[in-house]
């Protein structure tokens, strides 16, 4: 976040402060810390700014989704981008904090239309309470003011996500690099999913992609890479080169 950024909003809920900062070029969401929860170009809101959110889009090389579930929406930047890239896709956001969702609409240009739905509540509980298993892609980015929501690290969360994905679905998980790839997490992923990849984004995060597809099925096609990169507004090659099989 630039030092020139000025606070244009501050509010509080039961989990603490929520700030919106603006430097005239970009807008930022913060939870009372120096960490940016969201960052958006004011005049190009669909162009992702954080490296890890850009890396998440590698999942669109692995599946062409008709339904996406995003758990932990923050300022809604990823939802805005996904809607821009896939205007016919149904997007279900799940955000723990109602005030954060309100600010996503007010300050971060989150579109209001029938293609994007937003549920307010705990992400893990949402998975447990949802009966259908028709989502193609689950993206989990559950962070609080003091770091990752520990539920996202749990075996139960991985298993619940698996149950909510359709037969060709993918789960995408964002982590800070200081959270080691624990053996139990890897074992749970390997027990549930056929293909598992990891990308060190180079920006302090690593992203896991776990798919319910045949292990021999090719996931990267050159033409699709060009199409997704063009729609995203940047090349995915940087992240594709960092993609490795998680073993």
Short mmCIF file of C-alpha atoms in Angstrom, two decimals:
data_model
loop_
_atom_site.label_atom_id
_atom_site.label_comp_id
_atom_site.label_asym_id
_atom_site.label_seq_id
_atom_site.Cartn_x
_atom_site.Cartn_y
_atom_site.Cartn_z
CA UNK A 1 0.00 0.00 0.00
CA UNK A 2 1.41 3.37 -1.02
CA UNK A 3 2.35 5.79 1.74
CA UNK A 4 0.28 8.40 -0.07
CA UNK A 5 -2.92 6.39 0.37
CA UNK A 6 -5.49 8.18 2.48
CA UNK A 7 -8.18 6.63 4.60
CA UNK A 8 -11.59 7.32 3.05
CA UNK A 9 -13.61 4.99 5.28
CA UNK A 10 -13.34 3.25 8.62
CA UNK A 11 -15.97 1.15 10.33
CA UNK A 12 -16.08 -1.59 12.95
CA UNK A 13 -17.80 -4.89 13.50
CA UNK A 14 -17.40 -7.63 16.11
CA UNK A 15 -14.08 -8.71 14.54
CA UNK A 16 -12.50 -5.25 14.57
CA UNK A 17 -11.80 -2.31 12.27
CA UNK A 18 -12.27 -2.27 8.50
CA UNK A 19 -10.49 0.43 6.51
CA UNK A 20 -10.73 1.62 2.92
CA UNK A 21 -7.67 3.50 1.64
CA UNK A 22 -7.28 5.41 -1.63
CA UNK A 23 -4.22 6.87 -3.37
CA UNK A 24 -6.10 8.26 -6.37
CA UNK A 25 -5.00 5.33 -8.56
CA UNK A 26 -5.74 2.29 -6.43
CA UNK A 27 -8.15 1.47 -3.64
CA UNK A 28 -7.28 -0.83 -0.73
CA UNK A 29 -9.15 -2.80 1.91
CA UNK A 30 -7.42 -3.42 5.25
CA UNK A 31 -8.43 -4.90 8.59
CA UNK A 32 -6.58 -2.43 10.79
CA UNK A 33 -3.14 -3.78 9.83
CA UNK A 34 -0.48 -3.00 7.23
CA UNK A 35 -1.59 -6.00 5.15
CA UNK A 36 -3.76 -5.35 2.09
CA UNK A 37 -6.81 -7.57 2.10
CA UNK A 38 -7.84 -6.26 -1.31
CA UNK A 39 -6.37 -3.91 -3.92
CA UNK A 40 -8.14 -2.58 -7.00
CA UNK A 41 -7.34 -0.25 -9.87
CA UNK A 42 -10.05 2.40 -9.72
CA UNK A 43 -10.36 2.80 -13.49
CA UNK A 44 -9.78 -0.88 -14.37
CA UNK A 45 -11.50 -2.76 -11.54
CA UNK A 46 -11.37 -6.10 -13.37
CA UNK A 47 -7.55 -6.12 -13.66
CA UNK A 48 -6.26 -8.08 -10.66
CA UNK A 49 -3.41 -6.46 -8.69
CA UNK A 50 -2.25 -9.09 -6.19
CA UNK A 51 0.06 -11.81 -7.48
CA UNK A 52 -1.78 -14.59 -5.67
CA UNK A 53 -5.15 -13.63 -7.16
CA UNK A 54 -3.57 -13.64 -10.60
CA UNK A 55 -2.15 -17.10 -9.90
CA UNK A 56 -5.60 -18.33 -8.86
CA UNK A 57 -6.72 -17.78 -12.45
CA UNK A 58 -4.55 -20.74 -13.51
CA UNK A 59 -7.57 -22.77 -12.42
CA UNK A 60 -9.39 -21.51 -15.52
CA UNK A 61 -6.89 -23.50 -17.59
CA UNK A 62 -7.96 -26.62 -15.74
CA UNK A 63 -11.73 -26.23 -15.91
CA UNK A 64 -14.23 -24.12 -17.85
CA UNK A 65 -16.67 -23.33 -15.05
CA UNK A 66 -20.37 -22.67 -15.25
CA UNK A 67 -20.54 -22.20 -11.47
CA UNK A 68 -17.82 -20.86 -9.14
CA UNK A 69 -17.87 -20.62 -5.35
CA UNK A 70 -15.50 -18.07 -3.77
CA UNK A 71 -15.12 -18.36 0.01
CA UNK A 72 -13.65 -15.20 1.53
CA UNK A 73 -14.48 -12.39 -0.89
CA UNK A 74 -12.91 -9.33 0.79
CA UNK A 75 -13.38 -6.33 -1.49
CA UNK A 76 -14.80 -8.60 -4.19
CA UNK A 77 -11.96 -8.02 -6.64
CA UNK A 78 -11.73 -11.67 -7.68
CA UNK A 79 -15.51 -11.88 -8.13
CA UNK A 80 -15.44 -8.76 -10.31
CA UNK A 81 -12.66 -10.23 -12.47
CA UNK A 82 -14.31 -13.63 -12.82
CA UNK A 83 -17.56 -11.97 -13.85
CA UNK A 84 -15.69 -9.83 -16.39
CA UNK A 85 -13.98 -12.90 -17.86
CA UNK A 86 -16.96 -15.27 -17.62
CA UNK A 87 -20.13 -13.14 -17.86
CA UNK A 88 -22.42 -16.19 -18.20
CA UNK A 89 -20.93 -18.03 -15.20
CA UNK A 90 -22.85 -18.18 -11.94
CA UNK A 91 -20.65 -16.91 -9.10
CA UNK A 92 -21.45 -17.60 -5.46
CA UNK A 93 -19.47 -15.53 -2.97
CA UNK A 94 -19.31 -16.37 0.74
CA UNK A 95 -18.13 -13.62 3.09
CA UNK A 96 -17.96 -13.87 6.88
CA UNK A 97 -18.32 -10.16 7.58
CA UNK A 98 -21.46 -8.34 6.44
CA UNK A 99 -19.73 -4.96 6.65
CA UNK A 100 -16.95 -6.16 4.32
CA UNK A 101 -19.56 -7.20 1.77
CA UNK A 102 -21.27 -3.82 2.04
CA UNK A 103 -17.99 -2.02 1.39
CA UNK A 104 -17.25 -4.27 -1.61
CA UNK A 105 -20.36 -2.87 -3.30
CA UNK A 106 -19.85 0.72 -2.11
CA UNK A 107 -16.13 1.21 -2.71
CA UNK A 108 -14.86 -1.66 -4.90
CA UNK A 109 -17.38 -1.73 -7.74
CA UNK A 110 -18.61 -5.26 -7.09
CA UNK A 111 -21.33 -5.71 -9.75
CA UNK A 112 -24.93 -6.08 -8.65
CA UNK A 113 -26.61 -8.56 -10.99
CA UNK A 114 -28.19 -12.00 -11.08
CA UNK A 115 -24.93 -13.76 -11.99
CA UNK A 116 -23.27 -12.89 -8.67
CA UNK A 117 -24.79 -13.98 -5.38
CA UNK A 118 -23.35 -13.22 -1.97
CA UNK A 119 -23.94 -15.24 1.19
CA UNK A 120 -22.99 -13.75 4.55
CA UNK A 121 -21.69 -16.32 7.01
CA UNK A 122 -18.92 -18.75 7.91
CA UNK A 123 -17.38 -20.41 4.85
CA UNK A 124 -16.95 -23.87 6.35
CA UNK A 125 -20.50 -23.84 7.70
CA UNK A 126 -21.74 -22.80 4.27
CA UNK A 127 -20.15 -25.91 2.76
CA UNK A 128 -21.73 -28.11 5.40
CA UNK A 129 -25.17 -26.56 4.93
CA UNK A 130 -25.22 -26.61 1.13
CA UNK A 131 -26.98 -29.67 -0.27
CA UNK A 132 -26.01 -29.45 -3.93
CA UNK A 133 -22.70 -30.53 -5.43
CA UNK A 134 -22.92 -28.67 -8.73
CA UNK A 135 -20.06 -26.17 -8.43
CA UNK A 136 -17.16 -26.52 -10.87
CA UNK A 137 -14.66 -24.48 -8.89
CA UNK A 138 -14.25 -23.64 -5.20
CA UNK A 139 -11.75 -20.89 -4.39
CA UNK A 140 -10.93 -20.61 -0.67
CA UNK A 141 -9.24 -17.41 0.53
CA UNK A 142 -10.35 -17.24 4.16
CA UNK A 143 -8.27 -14.63 6.00
CA UNK A 144 -8.86 -12.64 9.16
CA UNK A 145 -6.99 -9.65 10.58
CA UNK A 146 -4.38 -11.90 12.24
CA UNK A 147 -3.89 -14.28 9.32
CA UNK A 148 -5.44 -17.35 7.74
CA UNK A 149 -8.67 -18.77 9.11
CA UNK A 150 -7.49 -22.05 10.61
CA UNK A 151 -10.54 -23.86 9.27
CA UNK A 152 -9.03 -23.65 5.79
CA UNK A 153 -6.09 -25.76 6.99
CA UNK A 154 -8.30 -28.55 8.32
CA UNK A 155 -9.03 -32.01 6.98
CA UNK A 156 -12.74 -31.35 7.49
CA UNK A 157 -12.68 -28.29 5.24
CA UNK A 158 -10.91 -30.18 2.43
CA UNK A 159 -13.38 -33.04 2.66
CA UNK A 160 -16.39 -30.71 2.75
CA UNK A 161 -15.09 -28.89 -0.33
CA UNK A 162 -14.63 -32.18 -2.15
CA UNK A 163 -18.24 -33.13 -1.44
CA UNK A 164 -19.57 -29.85 -2.88
CA UNK A 165 -17.63 -30.08 -6.15
CA UNK A 166 -19.11 -31.81 -9.17
CA UNK A 167 -17.34 -34.81 -10.68
CA UNK A 168 -14.90 -32.68 -12.70
CA UNK A 169 -14.49 -29.93 -10.11
CA UNK A 170 -11.38 -28.19 -8.77
CA UNK A 171 -10.53 -26.78 -5.36
CA UNK A 172 -8.15 -23.80 -5.14
CA UNK A 173 -6.57 -22.85 -1.79
CA UNK A 174 -4.55 -19.73 -0.99
CA UNK A 175 -1.93 -19.83 1.78
CA UNK A 176 0.84 -17.65 3.16
CA UNK A 177 4.28 -19.13 2.57
CA UNK A 178 4.92 -19.38 6.31
CA UNK A 179 2.25 -22.09 6.55
CA UNK A 180 4.20 -25.23 5.73
CA UNK A 181 2.63 -27.88 3.52
CA UNK A 182 1.83 -30.17 6.42
CA UNK A 183 1.81 -33.91 5.86
CA UNK A 184 -1.80 -34.24 7.04
CA UNK A 185 -2.97 -31.60 4.56
CA UNK A 186 -1.14 -33.31 1.69
CA UNK A 187 -2.49 -36.71 2.74
CA UNK A 188 -6.06 -35.42 2.83
CA UNK A 189 -5.71 -33.79 -0.58
CA UNK A 190 -4.22 -36.96 -2.05
CA UNK A 191 -6.96 -39.07 -0.53
CA UNK A 192 -9.68 -36.92 -2.12
CA UNK A 193 -8.25 -35.59 -5.38
CA UNK A 194 -6.64 -37.10 -8.48
CA UNK A 195 -4.49 -34.13 -9.52
CA UNK A 196 -2.76 -31.72 -7.14
CA UNK A 197 -0.55 -28.79 -8.12
CA UNK A 198 1.10 -25.96 -6.25
CA UNK A 199 2.28 -22.51 -7.38
CA UNK A 200 4.69 -20.31 -5.45
CA UNK A 201 3.35 -16.96 -6.61
CA UNK A 202 6.54 -15.06 -5.82
CA UNK A 203 4.54 -12.58 -3.79
CA UNK A 204 4.49 -14.29 -0.40
CA UNK A 205 1.70 -16.77 -1.11
CA UNK A 206 1.39 -20.23 -2.53
CA UNK A 207 -1.71 -21.58 -4.20
CA UNK A 208 -2.87 -25.20 -4.32
CA UNK A 209 -5.04 -26.59 -7.13
CA UNK A 210 -6.71 -29.96 -6.51
CA UNK A 211 -8.83 -31.61 -9.19
CA UNK A 212 -11.32 -34.48 -9.31
CA UNK A 213 -10.21 -35.57 -12.77
CA UNK A 214 -8.23 -38.42 -14.31
CA UNK A 215 -4.54 -38.06 -13.49
CA UNK A 216 -3.59 -38.61 -17.16
CA UNK A 217 -5.81 -35.89 -18.54
CA UNK A 218 -3.80 -32.92 -19.89
CA UNK A 219 -4.76 -29.69 -18.15
CA UNK A 220 -2.88 -27.07 -20.15
CA UNK A 221 -3.76 -26.29 -23.77
CA UNK A 222 -1.93 -23.52 -25.62
CA UNK A 223 -5.03 -22.03 -27.21
CA UNK A 224 -6.86 -21.91 -23.90
CA UNK A 225 -3.82 -20.28 -22.26
CA UNK A 226 -3.96 -17.48 -24.83
CA UNK A 227 -7.72 -17.03 -24.37
CA UNK A 228 -7.60 -16.87 -20.58
CA UNK A 229 -4.57 -14.57 -20.55
CA UNK A 230 -6.26 -12.23 -23.02
CA UNK A 231 -9.46 -12.10 -20.97
CA UNK A 232 -7.51 -11.55 -17.72
CA UNK A 233 -5.45 -8.71 -19.19
CA UNK A 234 -2.04 -10.26 -18.40
CA UNK A 235 -0.01 -13.35 -19.30
CA UNK A 236 -0.38 -16.41 -17.11
CA UNK A 237 2.96 -17.80 -18.32
CA UNK A 238 4.81 -16.40 -15.29
CA UNK A 239 2.66 -18.48 -12.94
CA UNK A 240 2.45 -21.48 -15.25
CA UNK A 241 6.24 -21.78 -15.08
CA UNK A 242 5.98 -21.92 -11.28
CA UNK A 243 3.34 -24.67 -11.28
CA UNK A 244 4.58 -27.97 -9.85
CA UNK A 245 3.00 -31.26 -8.93
CA UNK A 246 2.41 -31.50 -5.16
CA UNK A 247 3.74 -34.79 -3.85
#
